[in-house]
Coordinates of C-alpha atoms in Angstrom, one line a residue:
M15 CA -4.6 -47.8 -16.6
S16 CA -7.9 -48.8 -18.0
R17 CA -9.3 -47.1 -21.2
P18 CA -11.9 -45.2 -19.1
H19 CA -9.2 -43.9 -16.8
L20 CA -6.9 -43.0 -19.8
N21 CA -9.8 -41.0 -21.4
R22 CA -10.5 -39.3 -18.1
Y23 CA -6.8 -38.4 -17.7
A24 CA -6.5 -37.1 -21.2
R25 CA -9.4 -34.8 -20.5
V26 CA -7.5 -33.6 -17.4
L27 CA -4.5 -32.9 -19.5
H28 CA -6.4 -31.0 -22.1
F29 CA -8.1 -28.9 -19.4
A30 CA -4.7 -28.2 -17.6
D31 CA -3.1 -27.1 -20.7
R32 CA -5.3 -23.8 -20.5
Q33 CA -4.0 -23.2 -16.9
N34 CA -0.3 -23.6 -17.3
G35 CA -0.7 -27.2 -16.4
F36 CA -2.7 -26.7 -13.2
V37 CA -6.0 -28.2 -12.1
T38 CA -7.8 -27.7 -8.9
S39 CA -9.8 -30.3 -7.0
A40 CA -13.0 -28.4 -8.2
D41 CA -11.8 -28.8 -11.7
L42 CA -11.2 -32.5 -11.3
K43 CA -14.6 -32.9 -9.8
L44 CA -16.2 -31.3 -12.9
L45 CA -14.2 -33.6 -15.1
G46 CA -15.5 -36.6 -13.2
V47 CA -12.3 -37.5 -11.3
P48 CA -13.1 -38.6 -7.7
A49 CA -10.8 -37.4 -4.9
S50 CA -9.6 -40.9 -4.4
T51 CA -8.4 -41.1 -8.0
A52 CA -6.7 -37.7 -7.8
S53 CA -4.8 -38.9 -4.8
R54 CA -3.8 -42.0 -6.4
W55 CA -2.5 -40.2 -9.6
N56 CA -0.6 -37.9 -7.3
S57 CA 1.2 -40.9 -5.7
E58 CA 1.8 -42.4 -9.0
G59 CA 3.3 -39.2 -10.4
L60 CA 0.6 -38.5 -12.8
L61 CA -0.4 -35.3 -10.9
H62 CA 1.8 -33.3 -8.6
R63 CA 0.3 -31.5 -5.6
H64 CA 1.6 -27.9 -5.2
H65 CA -1.0 -26.6 -2.7
H66 CA -4.0 -27.9 -0.9
G67 CA -6.5 -28.7 -3.7
I68 CA -4.2 -27.7 -6.4
Y69 CA -2.3 -30.0 -8.8
R70 CA 0.1 -29.8 -11.8
T71 CA 0.2 -32.3 -14.6
T72 CA 4.0 -31.9 -15.1
N73 CA 6.8 -32.0 -12.7
G74 CA 9.4 -30.3 -14.9
L75 CA 10.7 -26.7 -14.9
F76 CA 8.8 -24.2 -12.8
D77 CA 9.2 -20.6 -14.0
F78 CA 7.8 -17.2 -12.9
S79 CA 4.7 -17.6 -15.2
D80 CA 4.0 -21.0 -13.4
A81 CA 4.3 -19.3 -10.1
V82 CA 1.9 -16.5 -11.1
H83 CA -0.8 -19.0 -12.2
L84 CA -0.3 -20.9 -8.9
A85 CA -0.6 -17.8 -6.9
N86 CA -3.8 -16.9 -8.8
L87 CA -5.3 -20.3 -7.9
I88 CA -4.3 -20.1 -4.3
G89 CA -5.9 -16.7 -3.8
T90 CA -9.5 -15.9 -3.6
E91 CA -11.4 -13.3 -5.6
N92 CA -10.2 -10.8 -3.0
H93 CA -6.7 -11.5 -3.6
A94 CA -4.2 -10.3 -6.4
I95 CA -0.6 -10.6 -7.4
G96 CA 1.0 -7.5 -6.1
G97 CA 4.3 -5.8 -5.1
V98 CA 7.5 -6.5 -6.9
S99 CA 5.7 -9.5 -8.7
A100 CA 3.1 -7.2 -10.2
L101 CA 5.8 -4.8 -11.2
R102 CA 7.3 -7.6 -13.1
L103 CA 4.1 -8.4 -14.9
W104 CA 3.8 -4.7 -15.8
N105 CA 7.4 -4.7 -17.0
M106 CA 8.2 -1.9 -14.7
P107 CA 11.6 -1.0 -13.1
G108 CA 12.0 -2.9 -9.8
G109 CA 10.1 -6.0 -10.9
S110 CA 11.4 -9.3 -9.5
K111 CA 10.9 -12.9 -10.6
G112 CA 11.4 -14.3 -7.1
R113 CA 8.6 -15.7 -5.0
V114 CA 5.3 -14.4 -6.3
Q115 CA 3.8 -11.9 -3.8
L116 CA 0.1 -12.6 -3.2
Y117 CA -1.8 -9.7 -1.5
G118 CA -5.3 -9.9 0.2
P119 CA -7.4 -8.8 3.1
N120 CA -6.5 -11.8 5.1
G121 CA -3.5 -14.0 5.5
L122 CA -3.5 -17.3 3.7
R123 CA -1.7 -20.4 5.0
C124 CA 0.7 -20.7 2.0
R125 CA 3.4 -23.2 2.2
S126 CA 4.5 -23.1 -1.5
A127 CA 8.0 -22.5 -2.2
H128 CA 6.9 -20.3 -5.1
V129 CA 4.4 -18.0 -3.5
E130 CA 4.3 -15.9 -0.4
S131 CA 1.1 -14.3 1.2
H132 CA 0.9 -10.7 2.5
Q133 CA -2.1 -9.3 4.4
L134 CA -3.4 -6.1 3.0
R135 CA -6.7 -4.7 4.5
D136 CA -6.7 -1.5 2.5
L137 CA -7.0 -3.0 -1.0
R138 CA -10.0 -1.7 -2.8
P139 CA -11.6 -2.9 -6.0
G140 CA -9.9 0.0 -8.0
D141 CA -6.5 -1.3 -7.0
V142 CA -7.0 -4.5 -8.9
V143 CA -7.4 -5.4 -12.5
R144 CA -7.6 -8.6 -14.6
N145 CA -5.1 -9.7 -17.2
G146 CA -7.0 -12.7 -18.5
R147 CA -7.5 -15.0 -15.7
I148 CA -4.9 -13.3 -13.6
R149 CA -5.8 -10.8 -10.9
V150 CA -3.0 -8.1 -10.4
T151 CA -2.7 -4.9 -8.6
T152 CA -2.6 -1.7 -10.8
P153 CA 0.8 -0.2 -11.7
L154 CA 0.1 2.7 -9.3
R155 CA -0.9 0.4 -6.4
S156 CA 2.1 -1.9 -7.2
V157 CA 4.5 0.9 -6.9
I158 CA 3.2 1.8 -3.4
D159 CA 3.1 -1.7 -2.1
A160 CA 6.7 -2.5 -3.6
S161 CA 8.3 0.7 -2.2
P162 CA 9.5 -0.9 1.1
Y163 CA 11.7 -3.3 -1.1
L164 CA 13.1 -0.9 -3.4
D165 CA 15.5 2.1 -3.1
D166 CA 14.4 5.8 -3.9
K167 CA 16.2 5.8 -7.3
V168 CA 14.1 2.8 -8.5
I169 CA 10.9 4.5 -7.2
G170 CA 11.7 7.6 -9.2
Q171 CA 12.3 5.5 -12.3
Q172 CA 8.9 3.9 -11.8
V173 CA 7.1 7.2 -11.7
S174 CA 8.9 8.4 -14.8
W175 CA 8.2 5.2 -16.6
A176 CA 4.5 5.3 -15.7
E177 CA 4.1 8.9 -16.9
K178 CA 5.8 8.1 -20.1
E179 CA 3.5 5.2 -20.8
R180 CA 0.5 7.1 -19.6
M181 CA -0.4 4.5 -16.9
F182 CA -0.6 7.1 -14.1
T183 CA 0.7 10.6 -13.2
A184 CA 2.6 11.8 -10.2
D185 CA -0.6 13.6 -9.1
D186 CA -2.6 10.3 -9.3
L187 CA 0.0 8.7 -7.1
A188 CA 0.1 11.4 -4.5
L189 CA -3.7 11.3 -4.3
R190 CA -3.7 7.6 -3.5
L191 CA -0.8 8.1 -1.1
A192 CA -2.9 10.7 0.8
Q193 CA -5.8 8.2 1.0
L194 CA -3.5 5.6 2.6
A195 CA -1.5 7.9 4.7
R196 CA -3.8 8.0 7.6
R197 CA -3.8 4.2 8.0
G198 CA -0.1 4.1 8.7
K199 CA 0.5 2.4 5.4
R200 CA 4.2 1.3 5.0
G201 CA 6.0 3.0 2.1
V202 CA 3.8 6.1 2.0
R203 CA 6.3 8.6 3.4
R204 CA 9.0 6.9 1.3
V205 CA 7.2 7.4 -1.9
L206 CA 6.0 11.0 -1.0
S207 CA 9.6 11.9 -0.3
V208 CA 10.6 10.7 -3.7
L209 CA 7.8 12.9 -5.3
A210 CA 8.9 15.9 -3.2
D211 CA 12.5 15.5 -4.5
R212 CA 11.2 15.5 -8.0
D213 CA 8.9 18.6 -7.5
P214 CA 9.0 20.3 -4.1
E215 CA 6.3 22.9 -4.9
R216 CA 3.7 20.3 -5.8
F217 CA 4.6 17.5 -3.4
G218 CA 5.7 19.0 -0.1
R219 CA 8.8 21.1 0.8
P220 CA 11.4 21.3 3.5
L221 CA 10.4 23.0 6.9
N222 CA 11.1 26.7 7.0
S223 CA 12.9 28.2 10.0
Y224 CA 9.5 29.0 11.8
E225 CA 8.2 25.4 11.3
K226 CA 11.5 24.0 12.6
V227 CA 11.0 26.1 15.9
A228 CA 7.5 24.7 16.1
K229 CA 8.6 21.1 15.7
R230 CA 11.2 21.5 18.4
L231 CA 8.6 23.0 20.7
F232 CA 6.3 20.0 20.2
T233 CA 9.1 17.6 20.8
E234 CA 10.4 19.3 23.9
A235 CA 7.0 19.5 25.4
G236 CA 6.8 15.7 25.3
F237 CA 4.2 15.3 22.5
P238 CA 4.3 12.4 20.1
P239 CA 6.5 13.3 17.1
P240 CA 4.4 14.8 14.4
I241 CA 4.6 14.0 10.7
A242 CA 5.6 17.1 8.6
Q243 CA 4.0 17.9 5.2
H244 CA 1.4 15.1 5.8
P245 CA -0.8 14.5 2.7
I246 CA -4.6 14.6 3.2
S247 CA -7.2 14.0 0.4
Y248 CA -10.8 15.1 0.3
Q249 CA -13.1 14.7 -2.7
G250 CA -10.2 14.5 -5.2
R251 CA -8.4 17.5 -3.7
L252 CA -4.9 17.0 -2.1
Y253 CA -3.4 19.1 0.7
F254 CA 0.0 18.9 2.5
V255 CA -0.5 20.0 6.1
D256 CA 2.4 21.5 8.2
F257 CA 2.1 18.8 10.9
A258 CA -0.1 15.9 11.6
W259 CA -0.8 13.3 14.3
P260 CA -2.9 10.7 12.2
N261 CA -3.7 8.5 15.2
F262 CA -5.2 11.4 17.1
G263 CA -6.8 13.2 13.9
I264 CA -4.9 16.4 14.8
V265 CA -3.5 18.9 12.4
V266 CA -1.3 21.9 13.2
E267 CA -0.9 24.7 10.7
C268 CA 1.8 27.4 11.3
D269 CA 0.3 30.5 9.8
S270 CA 2.1 33.6 8.5
M271 CA 0.7 37.0 7.4
L272 CA 2.8 36.6 4.1
A273 CA 0.9 33.4 3.2
H274 CA -2.6 34.7 3.9
S275 CA -2.3 38.4 3.0
T276 CA -4.5 38.6 -0.1
A277 CA -8.3 38.0 -0.6
E278 CA -7.6 35.0 -3.0
Q279 CA -5.1 33.4 -0.4
F280 CA -7.7 33.9 2.4
Q281 CA -10.4 32.3 0.3
C282 CA -8.3 29.2 -0.5
D283 CA -7.2 29.0 3.0
L284 CA -10.9 28.8 4.2
R285 CA -11.7 26.1 1.7
R286 CA -8.7 24.1 2.6
Q287 CA -9.6 24.3 6.3
N288 CA -13.3 23.3 5.6
D289 CA -12.1 20.4 3.5
L290 CA -9.7 19.2 6.3
M291 CA -12.5 19.4 8.9
A292 CA -14.9 17.5 6.5
A293 CA -12.3 14.8 6.2
G294 CA -12.5 14.4 10.0
W295 CA -9.4 16.2 11.2
T296 CA -9.3 18.7 14.1
I297 CA -7.3 21.8 12.9
L298 CA -5.2 23.9 15.4
R299 CA -3.5 27.1 14.0
F300 CA -0.7 28.9 15.5
T301 CA 1.1 32.1 14.5
Y302 CA 4.8 33.0 14.7
W303 CA 4.0 34.9 17.9
D304 CA 2.3 31.8 19.5
I305 CA 5.3 29.6 18.8
V306 CA 8.2 32.1 19.5
R307 CA 6.7 34.5 22.1
H308 CA 4.2 32.3 23.9
P309 CA 5.3 28.7 23.6
A310 CA 3.6 27.7 26.9
H311 CA 0.3 28.8 25.6
A312 CA 0.8 27.0 22.3
S313 CA 1.7 23.8 24.3
S314 CA -1.3 24.1 26.6
V315 CA -3.5 24.3 23.5
L316 CA -2.0 21.2 22.0
A317 CA -2.2 19.4 25.3
R318 CA -5.9 19.5 25.2
H319 CA -5.8 17.1 22.2
L320 CA -2.6 15.1 22.6
P321 CA -1.0 13.2 25.4
T322 CA 2.4 14.1 26.8
R323 CA 5.3 11.9 27.4
S324 CA 4.6 11.7 31.1
E325 CA 1.0 10.8 30.3
R326 CA 2.1 8.1 28.0
S327 CA 4.4 6.5 30.5
A328 CA 1.4 6.2 32.9
V329 CA -0.8 4.3 30.4
S330 CA 0.4 0.7 29.9
G331 CA 0.6 -0.4 26.3
A332 CA 0.2 3.1 24.8
R333 CA 1.7 3.5 21.4
W334 CA 2.9 6.6 19.5
V335 CA 2.4 6.9 15.9
G336 CA 5.1 9.2 14.1
V337 CA 7.2 9.4 11.2
D338 CA 8.8 6.0 11.7
D339 CA 5.4 4.3 11.9
C340 CA 4.1 5.8 8.7
S341 CA 7.3 5.4 6.6

């Protein structure tokens, strides 16, 4: 190698040291290295291609930190390290040093043995932070995205750890879950179930006998299976409704005199209903008498807004959305 090439290669090595040994085609161009030279160096073992337009100056041990830097270079400004990989970066329970999970609004063609790409269209700016050069999802968002890969015990440990470290609270988590729930986000029902087990009064509760009768009525009438205790947020306020069909924007509330007997309860109930309507939901309200004594009437009211099983079979390609789709 001539001295000019040696000097140029030395500059590349110095630059790559700041990026865990990685350089991109754009970096090489700025350093005055033509694409033909980069290709030759790759064939000679001076550079090692790990992805389209991404090289590494060494070919030795490849650890988790190296994989994180590679994923960060593969992704765009709209992508971030997420899921169990982000949990590992935050030192949270459930973190993994396996293939780095890269999340973004569109799928990337990633053939690296060290990085896997996941499409995530509901990632918003507030879900991503920077740790130096690395883009990573926040601890709160990481818990949600990683939940399909973890058991309930680990999710509970994550919430306890986050509250202890003052990274987020269970209320923060429930509010973000409510924002994602209507989109059918995987893991939402799972994490909400963990929160409900920790504190049933704040994060949902089991169905009472009246609500169980209502759910059975909806099922026997042939409507899509509803989601019980579905979370809905509006302007920072979080509500758990008795039953919801997110794909149809329908909420059913099972009212009792006991729960609405005081002026304060009545006022709170009106504000709750107005917030739910402002959030875009259609609210249907039934009493105990509607469900138990006049089930045909309750079914006919619901049929104005939801298709029955027979109507579904008549429509090719129709798809129900229920508990299984949003878990």
